């Protein structure tokens, strides 16, 4: 009986940064499949999503986390706690800073938080969104991030959108891992439950093109998933998915539903496409919008919504 391959490496990597620094987009690009939702709205990610990168010589488990921020609600505090719990348990932490934004106090605060909460965890830097700026600007940001993290730490510039330098980043991550076995079967891309991903796809569709205050107030709960049994023998299988979109105020409910339900219909169409790809079957998606007043500050309602 042979033992584990001494050349094979594996481990967990967490990307952290301010909200909207491209962490989820980077995770999806490295995995090669969409497993984390993305949006140009801050604080889109609310769960730790695990994406799996499989190579002949390694397996990387990428943990996509909510953006670390100074919280204003109980939900915000719980999201920060989730991030802190995560980066104290992984094998490496990547500090993500976009190429098109100046390094500021928020970035320095995050680096301080990571080094205090997980002093023994290796840290590396990632300059994201390099496709948006000139090479001179990328070089300046690399120098700035290197100065912030210290000269002994790796800093890699990448573009998740164009694919630039993703192979280099993967090589760097593999080099930081210890020899060890694969944690998941080859070919598996995430360990997230399907219902969590379905809820996230619905929330992503609902966030497109909405006002600034809505992203923080929107939550999605999958109420029921039922395989339809009354289909004709020659018809493809179909799954009924029933979901509730929760907002905090009546005015927000109107934004989600739109004029005569037009906006909610668009949300359903976009989300259903993603869910059908996830499940590999036809889907009937039933969406309802309800008001749960101040749910972000209510422990009982937060528990009901999975936080």
PDB file of C-alpha atoms in Angstrom:
ATOM      1  CA  UNK A   1       0.000   0.000   0.000  1.00  0.00           C
ATOM      2  CA  UNK A   2       1.455   3.351  -1.058  1.00  0.00           C
ATOM      3  CA  UNK A   3       1.312   6.490   1.089  1.00  0.00           C
ATOM      4  CA  UNK A   4       0.332  10.002   0.021  1.00  0.00           C
ATOM      5  CA  UNK A   5       2.293  11.660  -2.781  1.00  0.00           C
ATOM      6  CA  UNK A   6       5.041  13.686  -1.043  1.00  0.00           C
ATOM      7  CA  UNK A   7       5.027  16.134  -3.964  1.00  0.00           C
ATOM      8  CA  UNK A   8       1.285  16.859  -3.775  1.00  0.00           C
ATOM      9  CA  UNK A   9       0.360  20.031  -1.889  1.00  0.00           C
ATOM     10  CA  UNK A  10      -2.969  21.170  -0.465  1.00  0.00           C
ATOM     11  CA  UNK A  11      -4.377  23.817   1.815  1.00  0.00           C
ATOM     12  CA  UNK A  12      -6.868  26.600   2.482  1.00  0.00           C
ATOM     13  CA  UNK A  13      -6.464  30.180   1.252  1.00  0.00           C
ATOM     14  CA  UNK A  14      -8.582  33.142   2.333  1.00  0.00           C
ATOM     15  CA  UNK A  15      -8.893  36.380   0.350  1.00  0.00           C
ATOM     16  CA  UNK A  16      -9.654  39.439   2.473  1.00  0.00           C
ATOM     17  CA  UNK A  17     -10.000  43.117   1.729  1.00  0.00           C
ATOM     18  CA  UNK A  18     -12.364  46.021   1.808  1.00  0.00           C
ATOM     19  CA  UNK A  19     -15.815  45.429   0.300  1.00  0.00           C
ATOM     20  CA  UNK A  20     -15.860  45.403  -3.512  1.00  0.00           C
ATOM     21  CA  UNK A  21     -12.158  44.724  -4.086  1.00  0.00           C
ATOM     22  CA  UNK A  22     -12.823  41.833  -6.473  1.00  0.00           C
ATOM     23  CA  UNK A  23     -12.444  38.894  -4.072  1.00  0.00           C
ATOM     24  CA  UNK A  24     -15.466  36.947  -5.349  1.00  0.00           C
ATOM     25  CA  UNK A  25     -14.621  37.572  -9.013  1.00  0.00           C
ATOM     26  CA  UNK A  26     -11.070  36.379  -8.349  1.00  0.00           C
ATOM     27  CA  UNK A  27     -12.329  33.243  -6.596  1.00  0.00           C
ATOM     28  CA  UNK A  28     -14.615  32.405  -9.545  1.00  0.00           C
ATOM     29  CA  UNK A  29     -11.807  32.986 -12.055  1.00  0.00           C
ATOM     30  CA  UNK A  30      -9.354  30.726 -10.232  1.00  0.00           C
ATOM     31  CA  UNK A  31     -11.934  27.960  -9.788  1.00  0.00           C
ATOM     32  CA  UNK A  32     -13.019  28.304 -13.426  1.00  0.00           C
ATOM     33  CA  UNK A  33     -16.716  28.248 -12.556  1.00  0.00           C
ATOM     34  CA  UNK A  34     -19.133  30.641 -10.875  1.00  0.00           C
ATOM     35  CA  UNK A  35     -19.488  29.635  -7.234  1.00  0.00           C
ATOM     36  CA  UNK A  36     -19.570  33.077  -5.583  1.00  0.00           C
ATOM     37  CA  UNK A  37     -21.889  35.921  -6.546  1.00  0.00           C
ATOM     38  CA  UNK A  38     -20.459  39.232  -7.683  1.00  0.00           C
ATOM     39  CA  UNK A  39     -21.786  42.770  -7.800  1.00  0.00           C
ATOM     40  CA  UNK A  40     -20.446  46.311  -7.969  1.00  0.00           C
ATOM     41  CA  UNK A  41     -22.254  46.896  -4.667  1.00  0.00           C
ATOM     42  CA  UNK A  42     -20.199  46.718  -1.449  1.00  0.00           C
ATOM     43  CA  UNK A  43     -20.874  43.880   0.998  1.00  0.00           C
ATOM     44  CA  UNK A  44     -22.369  41.568  -1.611  1.00  0.00           C
ATOM     45  CA  UNK A  45     -20.767  38.465  -0.069  1.00  0.00           C
ATOM     46  CA  UNK A  46     -22.390  37.372   3.213  1.00  0.00           C
ATOM     47  CA  UNK A  47     -21.216  33.774   3.558  1.00  0.00           C
ATOM     48  CA  UNK A  48     -17.870  32.045   3.390  1.00  0.00           C
ATOM     49  CA  UNK A  49     -17.964  30.273   0.038  1.00  0.00           C
ATOM     50  CA  UNK A  50     -15.391  27.566  -0.622  1.00  0.00           C
ATOM     51  CA  UNK A  51     -14.114  27.175  -4.169  1.00  0.00           C
ATOM     52  CA  UNK A  52     -11.808  24.305  -5.100  1.00  0.00           C
ATOM     53  CA  UNK A  53      -8.871  24.571  -7.518  1.00  0.00           C
ATOM     54  CA  UNK A  54      -7.712  21.160  -8.729  1.00  0.00           C
ATOM     55  CA  UNK A  55      -4.264  20.641 -10.286  1.00  0.00           C
ATOM     56  CA  UNK A  56      -2.269  17.460 -10.906  1.00  0.00           C
ATOM     57  CA  UNK A  57       0.177  18.559  -8.213  1.00  0.00           C
ATOM     58  CA  UNK A  58      -2.105  20.375  -5.771  1.00  0.00           C
ATOM     59  CA  UNK A  59      -5.546  21.209  -4.469  1.00  0.00           C
ATOM     60  CA  UNK A  60      -6.321  24.713  -3.224  1.00  0.00           C
ATOM     61  CA  UNK A  61      -9.484  25.492  -1.272  1.00  0.00           C
ATOM     62  CA  UNK A  62     -10.251  29.193  -1.729  1.00  0.00           C
ATOM     63  CA  UNK A  63     -12.404  30.689   1.011  1.00  0.00           C
ATOM     64  CA  UNK A  64     -14.280  33.740  -0.260  1.00  0.00           C
ATOM     65  CA  UNK A  65     -15.320  35.949   2.652  1.00  0.00           C
ATOM     66  CA  UNK A  66     -17.418  39.085   3.168  1.00  0.00           C
ATOM     67  CA  UNK A  67     -15.482  42.343   2.965  1.00  0.00           C
ATOM     68  CA  UNK A  68     -13.974  43.334   6.300  1.00  0.00           C
ATOM     69  CA  UNK A  69     -15.411  46.698   7.364  1.00  0.00           C
ATOM     70  CA  UNK A  70     -16.291  48.833  10.376  1.00  0.00           C
ATOM     71  CA  UNK A  71     -19.783  47.474  11.221  1.00  0.00           C
ATOM     72  CA  UNK A  72     -22.879  49.619  11.756  1.00  0.00           C
ATOM     73  CA  UNK A  73     -25.391  46.808  12.404  1.00  0.00           C
ATOM     74  CA  UNK A  74     -25.562  43.430  14.145  1.00  0.00           C
ATOM     75  CA  UNK A  75     -25.390  41.801  10.704  1.00  0.00           C
ATOM     76  CA  UNK A  76     -22.205  43.753   9.936  1.00  0.00           C
ATOM     77  CA  UNK A  77     -20.653  42.637  13.227  1.00  0.00           C
ATOM     78  CA  UNK A  78     -21.509  38.991  12.529  1.00  0.00           C
ATOM     79  CA  UNK A  79     -20.013  39.213   9.035  1.00  0.00           C
ATOM     80  CA  UNK A  80     -16.789  40.611  10.503  1.00  0.00           C
ATOM     81  CA  UNK A  81     -16.723  37.821  13.101  1.00  0.00           C
ATOM     82  CA  UNK A  82     -17.115  35.318  10.255  1.00  0.00           C
ATOM     83  CA  UNK A  83     -14.096  36.775   8.457  1.00  0.00           C
ATOM     84  CA  UNK A  84     -11.935  36.785  11.599  1.00  0.00           C
ATOM     85  CA  UNK A  85     -12.839  33.177  12.399  1.00  0.00           C
ATOM     86  CA  UNK A  86     -11.908  32.199   8.856  1.00  0.00           C
ATOM     87  CA  UNK A  87      -8.479  33.781   8.531  1.00  0.00           C
ATOM     88  CA  UNK A  88      -7.292  32.349  11.826  1.00  0.00           C
ATOM     89  CA  UNK A  89      -7.952  28.830  10.496  1.00  0.00           C
ATOM     90  CA  UNK A  90      -6.538  28.935   6.940  1.00  0.00           C
ATOM     91  CA  UNK A  91      -3.016  28.252   5.660  1.00  0.00           C
ATOM     92  CA  UNK A  92      -2.533  31.634   3.951  1.00  0.00           C
ATOM     93  CA  UNK A  93      -4.318  34.986   3.739  1.00  0.00           C
ATOM     94  CA  UNK A  94      -4.326  37.162   0.632  1.00  0.00           C
ATOM     95  CA  UNK A  95      -4.826  40.920   1.080  1.00  0.00           C
ATOM     96  CA  UNK A  96      -6.713  42.162  -2.005  1.00  0.00           C
ATOM     97  CA  UNK A  97      -6.419  45.796  -3.096  1.00  0.00           C
ATOM     98  CA  UNK A  98      -7.692  46.995  -6.492  1.00  0.00           C
ATOM     99  CA  UNK A  99      -5.249  48.664  -8.884  1.00  0.00           C
ATOM    100  CA  UNK A 100      -7.621  51.558  -9.555  1.00  0.00           C
ATOM    101  CA  UNK A 101      -8.037  52.735  -5.935  1.00  0.00           C
ATOM    102  CA  UNK A 102      -5.509  54.370  -3.637  1.00  0.00           C
ATOM    103  CA  UNK A 103      -4.318  52.396  -0.610  1.00  0.00           C
ATOM    104  CA  UNK A 104      -6.017  54.026   2.351  1.00  0.00           C
ATOM    105  CA  UNK A 105      -6.741  53.789   6.078  1.00  0.00           C
ATOM    106  CA  UNK A 106      -9.256  50.986   5.507  1.00  0.00           C
ATOM    107  CA  UNK A 107      -6.588  48.801   3.900  1.00  0.00           C
ATOM    108  CA  UNK A 108      -4.104  49.506   6.686  1.00  0.00           C
ATOM    109  CA  UNK A 109      -6.804  48.669   9.247  1.00  0.00           C
ATOM    110  CA  UNK A 110      -7.447  45.307   7.561  1.00  0.00           C
ATOM    111  CA  UNK A 111      -3.740  44.406   7.497  1.00  0.00           C
ATOM    112  CA  UNK A 112      -3.535  45.310  11.196  1.00  0.00           C
ATOM    113  CA  UNK A 113      -6.603  43.163  11.939  1.00  0.00           C
ATOM    114  CA  UNK A 114      -5.189  40.147  10.070  1.00  0.00           C
ATOM    115  CA  UNK A 115      -1.731  40.352  11.648  1.00  0.00           C
ATOM    116  CA  UNK A 116      -3.192  40.721  15.153  1.00  0.00           C
ATOM    117  CA  UNK A 117      -5.879  38.015  14.846  1.00  0.00           C
ATOM    118  CA  UNK A 118      -3.756  35.469  12.945  1.00  0.00           C
ATOM    119  CA  UNK A 119      -0.113  36.349  13.694  1.00  0.00           C
ATOM    120  CA  UNK A 120       1.243  32.984  12.540  1.00  0.00           C
ATOM    121  CA  UNK A 121      -0.700  32.771   9.260  1.00  0.00           C
ATOM    122  CA  UNK A 122       1.382  33.580   6.146  1.00  0.00           C
ATOM    123  CA  UNK A 123       0.183  36.701   4.299  1.00  0.00           C
ATOM    124  CA  UNK A 124       0.535  37.658   0.633  1.00  0.00           C
ATOM    125  CA  UNK A 125      -0.763  40.560  -1.436  1.00  0.00           C
ATOM    126  CA  UNK A 126      -2.953  40.637  -4.548  1.00  0.00           C
ATOM    127  CA  UNK A 127      -3.397  43.751  -6.680  1.00  0.00           C
ATOM    128  CA  UNK A 128      -6.710  43.126  -8.464  1.00  0.00           C
ATOM    129  CA  UNK A 129      -8.369  44.704 -11.524  1.00  0.00           C
ATOM    130  CA  UNK A 130      -5.086  45.476 -13.316  1.00  0.00           C
ATOM    131  CA  UNK A 131      -6.956  45.527 -16.643  1.00  0.00           C
ATOM    132  CA  UNK A 132      -8.469  48.878 -15.601  1.00  0.00           C
ATOM    133  CA  UNK A 133      -5.238  50.865 -15.317  1.00  0.00           C
ATOM    134  CA  UNK A 134      -1.911  51.528 -17.037  1.00  0.00           C
ATOM    135  CA  UNK A 135       1.220  49.455 -16.337  1.00  0.00           C
ATOM    136  CA  UNK A 136       2.739  52.446 -14.513  1.00  0.00           C
ATOM    137  CA  UNK A 137      -0.259  52.554 -12.176  1.00  0.00           C
ATOM    138  CA  UNK A 138       0.027  48.791 -11.546  1.00  0.00           C
ATOM    139  CA  UNK A 139       3.724  49.174 -10.691  1.00  0.00           C
ATOM    140  CA  UNK A 140       2.948  52.016  -8.274  1.00  0.00           C
ATOM    141  CA  UNK A 141       0.253  49.937  -6.558  1.00  0.00           C
ATOM    142  CA  UNK A 142       2.584  46.934  -6.276  1.00  0.00           C
ATOM    143  CA  UNK A 143       5.197  49.092  -4.557  1.00  0.00           C
ATOM    144  CA  UNK A 144       2.565  50.555  -2.233  1.00  0.00           C
ATOM    145  CA  UNK A 145       1.176  47.159  -1.235  1.00  0.00           C
ATOM    146  CA  UNK A 146       4.673  45.731  -0.783  1.00  0.00           C
ATOM    147  CA  UNK A 147       5.535  48.623   1.522  1.00  0.00           C
ATOM    148  CA  UNK A 148       2.345  48.005   3.499  1.00  0.00           C
ATOM    149  CA  UNK A 149       2.892  44.238   3.901  1.00  0.00           C
ATOM    150  CA  UNK A 150       6.687  44.183   4.168  1.00  0.00           C
ATOM    151  CA  UNK A 151       9.334  43.290   1.562  1.00  0.00           C
ATOM    152  CA  UNK A 152       9.452  39.605   2.557  1.00  0.00           C
ATOM    153  CA  UNK A 153       5.842  39.004   1.449  1.00  0.00           C
ATOM    154  CA  UNK A 154       4.809  38.085  -2.101  1.00  0.00           C
ATOM    155  CA  UNK A 155       2.633  40.543  -4.045  1.00  0.00           C
ATOM    156  CA  UNK A 156       0.993  39.442  -7.314  1.00  0.00           C
ATOM    157  CA  UNK A 157      -0.891  41.648  -9.817  1.00  0.00           C
ATOM    158  CA  UNK A 158      -3.906  39.958 -11.482  1.00  0.00           C
ATOM    159  CA  UNK A 159      -6.980  40.557 -13.576  1.00  0.00           C
ATOM    160  CA  UNK A 160      -9.790  38.095 -12.948  1.00  0.00           C
ATOM    161  CA  UNK A 161     -11.690  39.577 -15.890  1.00  0.00           C
ATOM    162  CA  UNK A 162      -8.959  39.070 -18.522  1.00  0.00           C
ATOM    163  CA  UNK A 163      -7.185  36.157 -16.832  1.00  0.00           C
ATOM    164  CA  UNK A 164      -3.845  37.986 -16.625  1.00  0.00           C
ATOM    165  CA  UNK A 165      -1.417  36.477 -14.108  1.00  0.00           C
ATOM    166  CA  UNK A 166      -3.927  33.971 -12.673  1.00  0.00           C
ATOM    167  CA  UNK A 167      -1.527  31.111 -13.390  1.00  0.00           C
ATOM    168  CA  UNK A 168       1.256  32.998 -11.617  1.00  0.00           C
ATOM    169  CA  UNK A 169      -0.963  33.581  -8.575  1.00  0.00           C
ATOM    170  CA  UNK A 170      -1.911  29.884  -8.483  1.00  0.00           C
ATOM    171  CA  UNK A 171       1.772  28.894  -8.601  1.00  0.00           C
ATOM    172  CA  UNK A 172       2.524  31.250  -5.707  1.00  0.00           C
ATOM    173  CA  UNK A 173      -0.355  29.804  -3.662  1.00  0.00           C
ATOM    174  CA  UNK A 174       0.697  26.214  -4.317  1.00  0.00           C
ATOM    175  CA  UNK A 175       4.236  27.114  -3.236  1.00  0.00           C
ATOM    176  CA  UNK A 176       2.886  28.395   0.094  1.00  0.00           C
ATOM    177  CA  UNK A 177       1.069  25.138   0.890  1.00  0.00           C
ATOM    178  CA  UNK A 178       2.534  22.198   2.787  1.00  0.00           C
ATOM    179  CA  UNK A 179       2.611  18.679   1.277  1.00  0.00           C
ATOM    180  CA  UNK A 180      -0.700  16.956   1.970  1.00  0.00           C
ATOM    181  CA  UNK A 181      -3.631  15.023   0.516  1.00  0.00           C
ATOM    182  CA  UNK A 182      -6.562  16.342  -1.503  1.00  0.00           C
ATOM    183  CA  UNK A 183      -9.481  17.307   0.747  1.00  0.00           C
ATOM    184  CA  UNK A 184     -12.148  16.925  -1.956  1.00  0.00           C
ATOM    185  CA  UNK A 185     -12.672  14.534  -4.889  1.00  0.00           C
ATOM    186  CA  UNK A 186     -11.057  15.616  -8.151  1.00  0.00           C
ATOM    187  CA  UNK A 187     -13.506  17.656 -10.215  1.00  0.00           C
ATOM    188  CA  UNK A 188     -15.488  19.041  -7.273  1.00  0.00           C
ATOM    189  CA  UNK A 189     -15.635  22.849  -7.405  1.00  0.00           C
ATOM    190  CA  UNK A 190     -17.396  23.825  -4.170  1.00  0.00           C
ATOM    191  CA  UNK A 191     -18.802  22.290  -0.998  1.00  0.00           C
ATOM    192  CA  UNK A 192     -21.609  24.823  -0.681  1.00  0.00           C
ATOM    193  CA  UNK A 193     -25.149  23.407  -0.298  1.00  0.00           C
ATOM    194  CA  UNK A 194     -27.248  23.964  -3.410  1.00  0.00           C
ATOM    195  CA  UNK A 195     -29.872  25.927  -1.473  1.00  0.00           C
ATOM    196  CA  UNK A 196     -27.248  28.450  -0.308  1.00  0.00           C
ATOM    197  CA  UNK A 197     -26.039  28.956  -3.868  1.00  0.00           C
ATOM    198  CA  UNK A 198     -29.601  29.293  -5.181  1.00  0.00           C
ATOM    199  CA  UNK A 199     -30.386  31.992  -2.613  1.00  0.00           C
ATOM    200  CA  UNK A 200     -27.177  33.807  -3.515  1.00  0.00           C
ATOM    201  CA  UNK A 201     -27.960  33.726  -7.255  1.00  0.00           C
ATOM    202  CA  UNK A 202     -31.385  35.249  -6.579  1.00  0.00           C
ATOM    203  CA  UNK A 203     -29.871  37.975  -4.410  1.00  0.00           C
ATOM    204  CA  UNK A 204     -27.250  38.723  -7.067  1.00  0.00           C
ATOM    205  CA  UNK A 205     -29.962  39.167  -9.717  1.00  0.00           C
ATOM    206  CA  UNK A 206     -31.973  41.402  -7.401  1.00  0.00           C
ATOM    207  CA  UNK A 207     -28.952  43.653  -6.699  1.00  0.00           C
ATOM    208  CA  UNK A 208     -28.394  44.543 -10.337  1.00  0.00           C
ATOM    209  CA  UNK A 209     -29.143  48.211 -11.009  1.00  0.00           C
ATOM    210  CA  UNK A 210     -30.724  49.043  -7.640  1.00  0.00           C
ATOM    211  CA  UNK A 211     -30.201  51.974  -5.297  1.00  0.00           C
ATOM    212  CA  UNK A 212     -27.324  52.196  -2.848  1.00  0.00           C
ATOM    213  CA  UNK A 213     -29.258  51.418   0.333  1.00  0.00           C
ATOM    214  CA  UNK A 214     -30.903  48.227  -0.871  1.00  0.00           C
ATOM    215  CA  UNK A 215     -27.947  45.752  -0.920  1.00  0.00           C
ATOM    216  CA  UNK A 216     -27.579  45.868   2.866  1.00  0.00           C
ATOM    217  CA  UNK A 217     -31.331  45.425   3.405  1.00  0.00           C
ATOM    218  CA  UNK A 218     -31.910  42.456   1.085  1.00  0.00           C
ATOM    219  CA  UNK A 219     -31.873  38.807   2.167  1.00  0.00           C
ATOM    220  CA  UNK A 220     -33.103  35.707   0.345  1.00  0.00           C
ATOM    221  CA  UNK A 221     -34.414  32.529   1.953  1.00  0.00           C
ATOM    222  CA  UNK A 222     -35.211  29.356  -0.009  1.00  0.00           C
ATOM    223  CA  UNK A 223     -38.476  28.093   1.446  1.00  0.00           C
ATOM    224  CA  UNK A 224     -38.916  24.895  -0.541  1.00  0.00           C
ATOM    225  CA  UNK A 225     -37.355  22.886  -3.365  1.00  0.00           C
ATOM    226  CA  UNK A 226     -39.639  20.238  -4.836  1.00  0.00           C
ATOM    227  CA  UNK A 227     -39.064  17.910  -7.757  1.00  0.00           C
ATOM    228  CA  UNK A 228     -42.202  18.047  -9.886  1.00  0.00           C
ATOM    229  CA  UNK A 229     -43.721  14.587 -10.220  1.00  0.00           C
ATOM    230  CA  UNK A 230     -46.600  15.202 -12.620  1.00  0.00           C
ATOM    231  CA  UNK A 231     -44.413  15.668 -15.717  1.00  0.00           C
ATOM    232  CA  UNK A 232     -45.225  13.734 -18.916  1.00  0.00           C
ATOM    233  CA  UNK A 233     -42.957  10.761 -19.538  1.00  0.00           C
ATOM    234  CA  UNK A 234     -41.326  12.450 -22.530  1.00  0.00           C
ATOM    235  CA  UNK A 235     -40.833  15.814 -20.776  1.00  0.00           C
ATOM    236  CA  UNK A 236     -37.545  16.785 -19.111  1.00  0.00           C
ATOM    237  CA  UNK A 237     -37.530  16.819 -15.293  1.00  0.00           C
ATOM    238  CA  UNK A 238     -38.407  20.068 -13.542  1.00  0.00           C
ATOM    239  CA  UNK A 239     -37.778  21.425 -10.056  1.00  0.00           C
ATOM    240  CA  UNK A 240     -39.992  23.983  -8.306  1.00  0.00           C
ATOM    241  CA  UNK A 241     -38.008  26.481  -6.219  1.00  0.00           C
ATOM    242  CA  UNK A 242     -39.930  28.751  -3.830  1.00  0.00           C
ATOM    243  CA  UNK A 243     -38.017  31.694  -2.382  1.00  0.00           C
ATOM    244  CA  UNK A 244     -38.719  34.816  -0.329  1.00  0.00           C
ATOM    245  CA  UNK A 245     -36.837  38.067  -0.760  1.00  0.00           C
ATOM    246  CA  UNK A 246     -36.810  40.018   2.515  1.00  0.00           C
ATOM    247  CA  UNK A 247     -36.361  43.791   2.684  1.00  0.00           C
ATOM    248  CA  UNK A 248     -36.644  46.199   5.621  1.00  0.00           C
ATOM    249  CA  UNK A 249     -39.144  48.780   4.306  1.00  0.00           C
ATOM    250  CA  UNK A 250     -42.209  48.977   2.063  1.00  0.00           C
ATOM    251  CA  UNK A 251     -40.397  51.386  -0.261  1.00  0.00           C
ATOM    252  CA  UNK A 252     -37.704  48.760  -0.833  1.00  0.00           C
ATOM    253  CA  UNK A 253     -40.356  46.174  -1.595  1.00  0.00           C
ATOM    254  CA  UNK A 254     -41.600  48.451  -4.354  1.00  0.00           C
ATOM    255  CA  UNK A 255     -38.083  48.756  -5.788  1.00  0.00           C
ATOM    256  CA  UNK A 256     -37.688  44.974  -5.972  1.00  0.00           C
ATOM    257  CA  UNK A 257     -41.119  44.327  -7.476  1.00  0.00           C
ATOM    258  CA  UNK A 258     -41.082  47.235  -9.943  1.00  0.00           C
ATOM    259  CA  UNK A 259     -43.959  48.596 -12.014  1.00  0.00           C
ATOM    260  CA  UNK A 260     -46.601  45.872 -12.257  1.00  0.00           C
ATOM    261  CA  UNK A 261     -44.045  43.274 -11.218  1.00  0.00           C
ATOM    262  CA  UNK A 262     -41.666  43.964 -14.106  1.00  0.00           C
ATOM    263  CA  UNK A 263     -38.530  44.175 -11.974  1.00  0.00           C
ATOM    264  CA  UNK A 264     -39.258  40.969 -10.057  1.00  0.00           C
ATOM    265  CA  UNK A 265     -39.866  39.180 -13.340  1.00  0.00           C
ATOM    266  CA  UNK A 266     -36.412  40.265 -14.572  1.00  0.00           C
ATOM    267  CA  UNK A 267     -34.870  39.038 -11.324  1.00  0.00           C
ATOM    268  CA  UNK A 268     -36.585  35.667 -11.721  1.00  0.00           C
ATOM    269  CA  UNK A 269     -35.450  35.255 -15.319  1.00  0.00           C
ATOM    270  CA  UNK A 270     -31.794  36.053 -14.531  1.00  0.00           C
ATOM    271  CA  UNK A 271     -31.693  33.902 -11.386  1.00  0.00           C
ATOM    272  CA  UNK A 272     -33.448  30.959 -13.004  1.00  0.00           C
ATOM    273  CA  UNK A 273     -30.731  30.777 -15.685  1.00  0.00           C
ATOM    274  CA  UNK A 274     -28.048  30.436 -13.008  1.00  0.00           C
ATOM    275  CA  UNK A 275     -30.050  27.951 -10.940  1.00  0.00           C
ATOM    276  CA  UNK A 276     -30.786  25.734 -13.955  1.00  0.00           C
ATOM    277  CA  UNK A 277     -27.063  25.636 -14.713  1.00  0.00           C
ATOM    278  CA  UNK A 278     -26.357  24.720 -11.093  1.00  0.00           C
ATOM    279  CA  UNK A 279     -28.969  21.951 -10.884  1.00  0.00           C
ATOM    280  CA  UNK A 280     -28.685  20.740 -14.470  1.00  0.00           C
ATOM    281  CA  UNK A 281     -32.464  20.687 -14.902  1.00  0.00           C
ATOM    282  CA  UNK A 282     -35.416  22.920 -15.802  1.00  0.00           C
ATOM    283  CA  UNK A 283     -36.564  25.148 -12.939  1.00  0.00           C
ATOM    284  CA  UNK A 284     -39.808  26.912 -12.066  1.00  0.00           C
ATOM    285  CA  UNK A 285     -38.817  29.792  -9.805  1.00  0.00           C
ATOM    286  CA  UNK A 286     -41.491  31.275  -7.554  1.00  0.00           C
ATOM    287  CA  UNK A 287     -40.439  34.552  -5.889  1.00  0.00           C
ATOM    288  CA  UNK A 288     -42.237  36.561  -3.217  1.00  0.00           C
ATOM    289  CA  UNK A 289     -41.125  39.798  -1.546  1.00  0.00           C
ATOM    290  CA  UNK A 290     -41.805  40.426   2.148  1.00  0.00           C
ATOM    291  CA  UNK A 291     -40.941  43.209   4.598  1.00  0.00           C
ATOM    292  CA  UNK A 292     -39.035  42.207   7.758  1.00  0.00           C
ATOM    293  CA  UNK A 293     -38.564  45.505   9.543  1.00  0.00           C
ATOM    294  CA  UNK A 294     -34.969  46.205  10.689  1.00  0.00           C
ATOM    295  CA  UNK A 295     -33.976  42.540  10.308  1.00  0.00           C
ATOM    296  CA  UNK A 296     -30.256  43.452  10.217  1.00  0.00           C
ATOM    297  CA  UNK A 297     -30.486  44.526  13.867  1.00  0.00           C
ATOM    298  CA  UNK A 298     -32.817  41.793  15.159  1.00  0.00           C
ATOM    299  CA  UNK A 299     -31.052  38.626  16.471  1.00  0.00           C
ATOM    300  CA  UNK A 300     -34.182  36.481  16.053  1.00  0.00           C
ATOM    301  CA  UNK A 301     -34.709  37.508  12.432  1.00  0.00           C
ATOM    302  CA  UNK A 302     -30.998  37.167  11.668  1.00  0.00           C
ATOM    303  CA  UNK A 303     -31.115  33.544  12.856  1.00  0.00           C
ATOM    304  CA  UNK A 304     -34.123  32.850  10.645  1.00  0.00           C
ATOM    305  CA  UNK A 305     -32.192  34.184   7.647  1.00  0.00           C
ATOM    306  CA  UNK A 306     -29.134  32.079   8.407  1.00  0.00           C
ATOM    307  CA  UNK A 307     -26.825  34.577  10.116  1.00  0.00           C
TER     308      UNK A 307
END
